[in-house]
Short mmCIF file of C-alpha atoms and ligand atoms in Angstrom, two decimals:
data_model
loop_
_atom_site.label_atom_id
_atom_site.label_comp_id
_atom_site.label_asym_id
_atom_site.label_seq_id
_atom_site.Cartn_x
_atom_site.Cartn_y
_atom_site.Cartn_z
CA MET A 308 -7.62 3.81 10.93
CA ASN A 309 -4.74 2.18 9.06
CA ASP A 310 -4.52 2.63 5.31
CA VAL A 311 -5.82 -0.04 2.98
CA ILE A 312 -3.76 0.36 -0.19
CA LEU A 313 -4.63 -1.06 -3.57
CA VAL A 314 -1.25 -1.97 -5.05
CA THR A 315 -1.56 -2.71 -8.75
CA GLY A 316 1.02 -4.86 -10.55
CA GLY A 317 2.27 -6.14 -7.20
CA ALA A 318 3.36 -9.51 -8.59
CA GLY A 319 6.04 -7.88 -10.75
CA PHE A 320 9.63 -7.00 -9.92
CA ILE A 321 9.21 -3.64 -8.15
CA GLY A 322 5.64 -4.05 -6.86
CA SER A 323 6.50 -7.34 -5.13
CA CYS A 324 9.56 -5.77 -3.48
CA PHE A 325 7.31 -2.93 -2.30
CA ILE A 326 4.72 -5.32 -0.83
CA ARG A 327 7.32 -7.52 0.93
CA HIS A 328 8.98 -4.43 2.39
CA ILE A 329 5.84 -2.53 3.47
CA LEU A 330 4.16 -5.51 5.13
CA LYS A 331 7.32 -5.95 7.21
CA THR A 332 7.67 -2.31 8.22
CA GLU A 333 4.27 -0.57 8.20
CA GLU A 334 0.83 -1.00 9.76
CA VAL A 335 -1.16 -1.06 6.51
CA SER A 336 -3.23 -3.61 4.61
CA ILE A 337 -2.52 -4.31 0.98
CA VAL A 338 -4.78 -5.57 -1.79
CA ASN A 339 -2.72 -6.58 -4.81
CA LEU A 340 -4.50 -6.45 -8.19
CA ASP A 341 -2.36 -8.09 -10.84
CA ALA A 342 -3.20 -9.49 -14.28
CA LEU A 343 -0.34 -12.03 -14.01
CA THR A 344 1.07 -11.33 -17.44
CA TYR A 345 4.34 -13.08 -18.35
CA ALA A 346 6.06 -10.61 -15.96
CA GLY A 347 3.76 -11.20 -12.99
CA ASN A 348 4.84 -14.05 -10.76
CA PRO A 349 3.06 -15.16 -7.56
CA GLU A 350 6.33 -16.83 -6.48
CA ASN A 351 7.67 -13.32 -5.83
CA LEU A 352 5.17 -13.04 -2.97
CA LYS A 353 5.49 -16.52 -1.44
CA SER A 354 7.02 -15.12 1.75
CA ILE A 355 3.97 -12.94 2.54
CA GLU A 356 1.05 -14.68 0.83
CA LYS A 357 -0.41 -15.89 4.15
CA ASN A 358 -0.06 -12.54 5.89
CA PRO A 359 -3.58 -11.55 7.12
CA LYS A 360 -2.94 -7.99 5.96
CA TYR A 361 -2.45 -9.15 2.36
CA THR A 362 -5.06 -10.04 -0.28
CA PHE A 363 -4.42 -11.02 -3.89
CA VAL A 364 -6.91 -10.40 -6.69
CA HIS A 365 -6.26 -11.68 -10.20
CA GLY A 366 -7.45 -9.15 -12.79
CA SER A 367 -6.68 -6.13 -14.91
CA ILE A 368 -6.55 -2.44 -14.07
CA GLN A 369 -8.44 -1.93 -17.33
CA ASP A 370 -11.50 -3.58 -15.78
CA ALA A 371 -13.29 -0.58 -14.25
CA LYS A 372 -16.04 -2.66 -12.63
CA LEU A 373 -13.53 -4.93 -10.95
CA VAL A 374 -11.35 -2.06 -9.73
CA LYS A 375 -14.38 -0.31 -8.23
CA SER A 376 -15.72 -3.46 -6.58
CA ILE A 377 -12.32 -4.25 -5.02
CA CYS A 378 -12.06 -0.73 -3.62
CA GLU A 379 -15.55 -0.99 -2.12
CA LYS A 380 -15.18 -4.53 -0.80
CA TYR A 381 -11.87 -3.94 0.97
CA ASN A 382 -12.41 -0.28 1.97
CA VAL A 383 -9.42 0.79 -0.07
CA ASN A 384 -8.46 4.40 0.58
CA SER A 385 -5.50 4.83 -1.74
CA ILE A 386 -3.85 3.34 -4.83
CA ILE A 387 -0.21 2.83 -5.74
CA ASN A 388 -0.02 2.01 -9.44
CA PHE A 389 2.89 -0.23 -10.45
CA ALA A 390 0.91 -2.16 -13.09
CA ALA A 391 2.44 -1.79 -16.51
CA GLU A 392 3.88 -3.36 -19.57
CA SER A 393 7.46 -2.42 -18.80
CA HIS A 394 9.92 -3.65 -21.42
CA VAL A 395 11.09 -1.35 -24.22
CA ASP A 396 12.05 -4.20 -26.58
CA ARG A 397 8.60 -5.76 -26.33
CA SER A 398 7.01 -2.35 -26.99
CA ILE A 399 8.97 -2.20 -30.24
CA MET A 400 7.52 -5.60 -31.24
CA ASN A 401 3.93 -4.59 -30.35
CA ALA A 402 2.90 -1.29 -28.78
CA HIS A 403 -0.81 -2.09 -28.26
CA PRO A 404 -0.66 -3.75 -24.82
CA PHE A 405 1.47 -0.81 -23.66
CA ILE A 406 -1.18 1.77 -24.50
CA GLU A 407 -3.95 -0.50 -23.20
CA THR A 408 -2.45 -1.11 -19.77
CA ASN A 409 -0.22 1.89 -19.22
CA ALA A 410 -2.47 4.62 -20.57
CA LEU A 411 -6.03 3.23 -20.50
CA GLY A 412 -5.46 1.28 -17.28
CA THR A 413 -4.18 4.40 -15.52
CA LEU A 414 -7.27 6.27 -16.77
CA VAL A 415 -9.50 3.65 -15.12
CA LEU A 416 -7.65 4.07 -11.82
CA LEU A 417 -7.92 7.86 -11.93
CA GLU A 418 -11.66 7.66 -12.61
CA THR A 419 -12.05 5.27 -9.69
CA VAL A 420 -10.19 7.65 -7.38
CA ASN A 421 -12.62 10.41 -8.38
CA GLU A 422 -15.77 8.30 -8.21
CA LEU A 423 -15.03 6.79 -4.80
CA LYS A 424 -13.31 9.92 -3.48
CA LEU A 425 -10.20 8.00 -2.49
CA LYS A 426 -7.52 9.76 -0.45
CA LEU A 427 -4.57 9.40 -2.81
CA MET A 428 -3.17 7.80 -5.94
CA LEU A 429 0.58 7.47 -6.39
CA HIS A 430 1.49 6.72 -9.99
CA VAL A 431 4.84 4.99 -10.47
CA SER A 432 6.56 6.27 -13.59
CA THR A 433 9.96 6.36 -15.20
CA ASP A 434 12.83 8.63 -16.22
CA GLU A 435 12.30 7.37 -19.78
CA VAL A 436 9.41 9.83 -20.28
CA TYR A 437 12.01 12.62 -20.46
CA GLY A 438 13.66 11.11 -23.55
CA THR A 439 17.41 11.13 -23.88
CA LEU A 440 20.32 13.26 -22.64
CA GLY A 441 23.57 14.26 -24.29
CA LYS A 442 26.89 13.97 -22.44
CA SER A 443 26.00 16.53 -19.76
CA GLY A 444 23.01 17.59 -17.66
CA LYS A 445 20.38 15.64 -15.79
CA PHE A 446 16.59 15.27 -15.90
CA THR A 447 14.75 17.47 -13.40
CA GLU A 448 11.02 17.38 -12.71
CA ILE A 449 10.52 20.29 -15.12
CA THR A 450 12.43 18.74 -18.03
CA PRO A 451 9.90 18.54 -20.90
CA ILE A 452 8.42 15.11 -21.58
CA ALA A 453 9.89 13.76 -24.85
CA PRO A 454 9.53 9.97 -25.04
CA ASN A 455 11.26 8.02 -27.82
CA SER A 456 10.02 4.44 -27.48
CA PRO A 457 6.45 3.09 -27.55
CA TYR A 458 7.00 2.08 -23.90
CA SER A 459 8.06 5.54 -22.78
CA ALA A 460 5.31 7.15 -24.90
CA SER A 461 2.74 4.99 -23.09
CA LYS A 462 4.19 5.94 -19.68
CA ALA A 463 4.27 9.60 -20.70
CA SER A 464 0.60 9.30 -21.71
CA SER A 465 -0.24 7.98 -18.26
CA ASP A 466 1.73 10.78 -16.58
CA LEU A 467 -0.09 13.37 -18.69
CA LEU A 468 -3.43 11.85 -17.72
CA VAL A 469 -2.51 12.03 -14.03
CA ASN A 470 -1.52 15.67 -14.47
CA ALA A 471 -4.74 16.42 -16.38
CA PHE A 472 -6.89 14.82 -13.66
CA VAL A 473 -5.09 16.78 -10.94
CA ASN A 474 -5.68 20.04 -12.77
CA THR A 475 -9.18 19.38 -14.13
CA PHE A 476 -10.84 17.47 -11.28
CA GLY A 477 -8.56 18.14 -8.32
CA THR A 478 -7.80 14.39 -8.20
CA PRO A 479 -5.48 13.70 -5.25
CA ALA A 480 -2.62 12.16 -7.19
CA LEU A 481 1.13 12.42 -7.56
CA ILE A 482 3.84 10.89 -9.71
CA THR A 483 7.23 9.35 -9.04
CA ARG A 484 9.72 8.94 -11.89
CA CYS A 485 12.57 6.55 -11.26
CA SER A 486 15.69 5.47 -13.11
CA ASN A 487 16.67 1.87 -14.02
CA ASN A 488 16.15 -0.61 -11.17
CA TYR A 489 18.09 -3.78 -10.42
CA GLY A 490 17.89 -6.37 -7.67
CA PRO A 491 16.39 -9.79 -6.87
CA TYR A 492 13.27 -11.12 -8.66
CA GLN A 493 13.79 -9.04 -11.84
CA PHE A 494 12.49 -10.82 -14.92
CA PRO A 495 15.48 -11.88 -17.07
CA GLU A 496 14.55 -9.87 -20.15
CA LYS A 497 16.07 -6.71 -18.61
CA LEU A 498 19.78 -6.02 -18.92
CA ILE A 499 21.18 -7.08 -15.53
CA PRO A 500 19.37 -10.40 -14.87
CA LEU A 501 19.68 -11.40 -18.54
CA MET A 502 23.45 -10.89 -18.42
CA ILE A 503 23.84 -12.68 -15.07
CA LEU A 504 21.94 -15.75 -16.26
CA ASN A 505 23.69 -15.89 -19.64
CA ALA A 506 27.11 -15.49 -18.03
CA LEU A 507 26.35 -18.27 -15.55
CA GLU A 508 25.68 -20.56 -18.53
CA ASP A 509 28.65 -19.26 -20.59
CA LYS A 510 26.22 -17.98 -23.22
CA PRO A 511 26.97 -14.81 -25.26
CA LEU A 512 25.95 -11.53 -23.62
CA PRO A 513 24.03 -9.51 -26.26
CA VAL A 514 25.01 -5.83 -25.90
CA TYR A 515 23.21 -3.39 -28.20
CA GLY A 516 25.22 -1.04 -30.45
CA ASP A 517 28.52 0.18 -29.01
CA GLY A 518 27.46 -0.54 -25.41
CA LEU A 519 28.15 3.05 -24.37
CA ASN A 520 24.56 3.99 -23.55
CA VAL A 521 24.36 5.24 -19.98
CA ARG A 522 21.75 4.32 -17.37
CA ASP A 523 21.44 5.62 -13.77
CA TRP A 524 21.10 2.42 -11.71
CA ILE A 525 19.17 2.19 -8.45
CA HIS A 526 18.60 -0.81 -6.19
CA VAL A 527 14.91 -1.79 -6.13
CA GLN A 528 14.85 -1.56 -2.33
CA ASP A 529 15.92 2.09 -2.49
CA HIS A 530 13.19 2.76 -5.07
CA CYS A 531 10.53 1.18 -2.85
CA GLU A 532 11.64 3.18 0.19
CA ALA A 533 11.47 6.35 -1.92
CA ILE A 534 7.93 5.50 -3.08
CA TRP A 535 6.85 5.06 0.52
CA THR A 536 8.45 8.41 1.46
CA VAL A 537 6.55 10.14 -1.34
CA TYR A 538 3.32 8.31 -0.45
CA LYS A 539 3.60 9.51 3.16
CA ASN A 540 4.97 13.02 2.70
CA GLY A 541 4.78 14.06 -0.96
CA GLU A 542 2.65 16.99 -2.02
CA GLN A 543 -0.39 16.18 -4.17
CA GLY A 544 -0.06 17.22 -7.80
CA GLN A 545 3.73 17.06 -7.68
CA VAL A 546 6.28 14.94 -9.55
CA TYR A 547 9.28 13.48 -7.69
CA ASN A 548 12.37 12.16 -9.47
CA ILE A 549 14.05 9.12 -7.91
CA GLY A 550 17.50 7.93 -8.96
CA GLY A 551 20.56 6.08 -7.78
CA ASN A 552 23.28 8.69 -8.44
CA CYS A 553 25.00 5.87 -10.31
CA GLU A 554 25.62 6.44 -14.00
CA LEU A 555 27.23 3.52 -15.82
CA THR A 556 27.62 2.50 -19.43
CA ASN A 557 26.06 -0.83 -20.36
CA VAL A 558 29.47 -2.25 -21.13
CA ASP A 559 30.71 -1.32 -17.65
CA VAL A 560 27.68 -2.99 -16.07
CA VAL A 561 28.25 -6.15 -18.09
CA LYS A 562 31.98 -6.22 -17.32
CA THR A 563 31.26 -5.83 -13.61
CA ILE A 564 28.97 -8.86 -13.76
CA LEU A 565 31.59 -10.90 -15.64
CA ASP A 566 34.27 -9.90 -13.10
CA HIS A 567 32.11 -11.01 -10.18
CA LEU A 568 31.48 -14.35 -11.87
CA ASN A 569 35.09 -14.81 -12.98
CA LYS A 570 34.02 -15.06 -16.60
CA PRO A 571 35.91 -13.66 -19.61
CA ASP A 572 34.98 -10.41 -21.41
CA SER A 573 35.02 -12.46 -24.62
CA LEU A 574 31.46 -13.54 -23.75
CA ILE A 575 30.32 -10.02 -24.70
CA ASN A 576 28.59 -10.02 -28.08
CA PHE A 577 27.92 -6.60 -29.63
CA ILE A 578 24.72 -6.87 -31.67
CA LYS A 579 22.55 -4.59 -33.80
CA ASP A 580 21.39 -1.54 -31.85
CA ARG A 581 17.87 -1.17 -30.45
CA PRO A 582 15.88 1.20 -32.73
CA GLY A 583 15.43 4.63 -31.10
CA HIS A 584 17.85 3.63 -28.35
CA ASP A 585 18.09 6.47 -25.78
CA ARG A 586 21.74 7.38 -25.26
CA ARG A 587 21.85 8.55 -21.68
CA TYR A 588 19.57 8.85 -18.63
CA ALA A 589 20.53 10.64 -15.41
CA MET A 590 18.25 11.84 -12.65
CA ASP A 591 18.56 15.05 -10.66
CA ILE A 592 17.19 13.99 -7.25
CA GLU A 593 17.63 17.26 -5.42
CA LYS A 594 13.88 17.79 -4.96
CA ILE A 595 13.18 14.50 -3.15
CA SER A 596 16.44 14.77 -1.17
CA TYR A 597 15.83 18.34 -0.07
CA GLU A 598 12.04 18.30 0.42
CA LEU A 599 11.46 14.76 1.68
CA ASP A 600 14.89 13.85 3.06
CA TRP A 601 15.32 10.72 0.92
CA GLU A 602 18.64 9.50 -0.55
CA PRO A 603 19.54 6.13 -2.09
CA ARG A 604 21.44 3.94 0.40
CA TYR A 605 22.80 1.12 -1.79
CA ASN A 606 26.18 1.30 -3.38
CA PHE A 607 26.24 -0.41 -6.79
CA GLU A 608 29.21 -2.70 -6.07
CA LEU A 609 27.48 -4.14 -3.02
CA GLY A 610 24.04 -4.20 -4.64
CA ILE A 611 25.22 -6.03 -7.74
CA GLU A 612 27.17 -8.56 -5.67
CA GLU A 613 24.04 -9.35 -3.60
CA THR A 614 21.91 -9.49 -6.75
CA ILE A 615 24.26 -11.92 -8.51
CA LYS A 616 24.29 -14.09 -5.37
CA TRP A 617 20.46 -14.07 -5.33
CA TYR A 618 20.30 -15.38 -8.93
CA ILE A 619 22.85 -18.08 -8.11
CA ASP A 620 20.96 -19.08 -4.96
CA ASN A 621 17.54 -19.24 -6.67
CA PRO A 622 17.87 -21.56 -9.68
CA ASN A 623 14.26 -22.76 -9.33
CA TRP A 624 12.87 -19.25 -9.63
CA CYS A 625 15.09 -18.66 -12.66
CA ASN A 626 14.11 -21.90 -14.36
CA ASN A 627 10.40 -21.38 -13.67
CA VAL A 628 10.33 -17.96 -15.33
CA ARG A 629 12.30 -19.11 -18.34
CA THR A 630 9.41 -21.08 -19.77
CA GLY A 631 8.51 -21.80 -23.40
CA ALA A 632 7.05 -18.29 -23.77
CA TYR A 633 10.30 -16.76 -22.53
CA ARG A 634 12.32 -18.90 -24.91
CA ASP A 635 10.09 -17.82 -27.82
CA TYR A 636 10.65 -14.17 -26.92
CA TYR A 637 14.41 -14.72 -26.58
CA LYS A 638 14.61 -16.35 -30.00
CA LYS A 639 12.60 -13.55 -31.61
CA GLN A 640 14.73 -10.84 -30.01
CA TYR A 641 18.22 -12.38 -30.21
CA GLY A 642 17.77 -15.01 -32.91
CA GLU A 643 19.24 -17.85 -30.85
CA ILE A 644 18.68 -19.80 -27.65
P1 NAD B 22 7.23 -5.73 -14.26
O1 NAD B 22 7.02 -5.89 -15.73
O2 NAD B 22 8.20 -6.60 -13.55
O3 NAD B 22 5.82 -5.90 -13.51
C1 NAD B 22 4.64 -5.36 -14.00
C2 NAD B 22 3.47 -6.04 -13.28
O4 NAD B 22 2.26 -5.46 -13.74
C3 NAD B 22 3.39 -7.56 -13.53
O5 NAD B 22 3.15 -8.23 -12.31
C4 NAD B 22 2.19 -7.69 -14.47
O6 NAD B 22 1.51 -8.94 -14.33
C5 NAD B 22 1.34 -6.53 -14.01
N1 NAD B 22 0.39 -6.07 -15.02
C6 NAD B 22 0.63 -5.86 -16.36
N2 NAD B 22 -0.50 -5.45 -16.96
C7 NAD B 22 -1.47 -5.37 -16.00
C8 NAD B 22 -2.83 -5.00 -15.99
N3 NAD B 22 -3.46 -4.61 -17.11
N4 NAD B 22 -3.50 -5.04 -14.82
C9 NAD B 22 -2.90 -5.44 -13.68
N5 NAD B 22 -1.61 -5.82 -13.63
C10 NAD B 22 -0.90 -5.78 -14.77
O7 NAD B 22 7.58 -4.18 -14.07
P2 NAD B 22 8.47 -3.49 -12.94
O8 NAD B 22 9.86 -3.43 -13.40
O9 NAD B 22 8.13 -4.09 -11.61
O10 NAD B 22 7.88 -2.01 -13.03
C11 NAD B 22 6.81 -1.59 -12.18
C12 NAD B 22 6.48 -0.14 -12.50
O11 NAD B 22 7.63 0.67 -12.30
C13 NAD B 22 6.05 0.09 -13.95
O12 NAD B 22 5.03 1.05 -13.95
C14 NAD B 22 7.29 0.65 -14.63
O13 NAD B 22 6.95 1.50 -15.69
C15 NAD B 22 7.91 1.42 -13.47
N6 NAD B 22 9.38 1.60 -13.54
C16 NAD B 22 10.19 0.51 -13.73
C17 NAD B 22 11.57 0.68 -13.74
C18 NAD B 22 12.52 -0.49 -13.92
O14 NAD B 22 13.73 -0.27 -14.02
N7 NAD B 22 12.05 -1.72 -13.91
C19 NAD B 22 12.12 1.96 -13.56
C20 NAD B 22 11.25 3.04 -13.36
C21 NAD B 22 9.87 2.84 -13.34
P1 TYD B 23 16.71 -2.47 -20.18
O1 TYD B 23 17.08 -3.31 -19.00
O2 TYD B 23 15.84 -3.05 -21.23
O3 TYD B 23 16.10 -1.12 -19.61
P2 TYD B 23 15.73 0.26 -20.40
O4 TYD B 23 15.70 0.04 -21.84
O5 TYD B 23 14.36 0.50 -19.84
O6 TYD B 23 16.76 1.26 -19.95
O7 TYD B 23 18.05 -1.99 -20.89
C1 TYD B 23 19.04 -1.27 -20.17
C2 TYD B 23 20.13 -0.90 -21.16
O8 TYD B 23 20.76 -2.10 -21.61
C3 TYD B 23 19.58 -0.21 -22.41
O9 TYD B 23 20.54 0.77 -22.84
C4 TYD B 23 19.51 -1.32 -23.45
C5 TYD B 23 20.66 -2.24 -23.03
N1 TYD B 23 20.47 -3.68 -23.34
C6 TYD B 23 21.43 -4.37 -24.08
O10 TYD B 23 22.46 -3.80 -24.50
N2 TYD B 23 21.21 -5.69 -24.34
C7 TYD B 23 20.09 -6.36 -23.92
O11 TYD B 23 19.95 -7.56 -24.21
C8 TYD B 23 19.12 -5.64 -23.14
C9 TYD B 23 17.88 -6.31 -22.64
C10 TYD B 23 19.35 -4.29 -22.87
#
């Protein structure tokens, strides 16, 4: 029998990429449970919404009754948990929704896996749980968890719950931790889409601090393929790091975008640093490469060129997500429109 997977948070950036990709390539059915917060966008799934192997349910992973009834109704046998509040800057403004969804929501999913004896839960997490690196070294799966932002603390909480359920109840679960994603359909509050859209409109590009913080960039398609690899072949109870082998400073990322758009570096506007801003992230991906034979395929130059083209070619998507609520957030964060 083919798997019926409950994908949570599938209307967001990464979850929607995963659903579009998996429905094209695999014989599985997907039920997507998404609360449609400001970051969840049904337009991301337009291309597959009529696929008979796809069902959408509007609701929260914190709603235990709903999660259980969906699993029973659709004969779900596994869960892939993308649902989250995902933006560090918003977690600095208000941490509550982060703990509610990321920690308590994950707890609901784990309890459902136990109660219904589901086959597997893959929990999608982040490199940010490891904290920050100095100039050298990389995060491995045994690097101690040391989160610095309310966002990463909430993700670390969820990872610790997964680990506790594996050890206490034998819950069949595993964790992936990935570095910074980029690609089409990313909500323009994150670095890359924000900078592309501002540059297209000749607006200042707000870079925090000295702009020398380093992130390890991975194309969202590579991340989704890695998740599928871990879902199929990963060992229960394990953690798998996923990364792009692509460390860049923020200023280099922004300059690359400006170069592609033929815009001047003078658009860069260095602003007050983010509080608790992690200096450097870098993932050691030897475990997933060696044990599961996965490597990222995208090269950043090509990936960023395609991504910029996608934002240029999809002005309606961009305009629709930049609603009044987005403009309010932008004003609060950057003090201007
Ligand atoms: P996103 O913010 O674009 O999407 C999150 C989705 O979750 C949205 O569709 C939202 O409506 C939904 N959601 C929020 N609260 C919910 C709730 N209570 N119940 C059901 N749905 C809810 O985030 P993303 O960038 O697609 O990230 C997906 C996952 O990947 C997150 O768990 C995030 O921590 C993790 N991750 C993201 C990155 C990155 O660079 N974006 C890197 C590593 C890991
Ligand atoms: P972001 O996309 O928010 O991801 P994360 O904080 O999860 O790594 O930010 C990526 C990097 O870009 C991070 O070092 C913060 C920086 N940044 C800016 O300099 N300016 C901005 O306006 C944003 C949103 C991020």
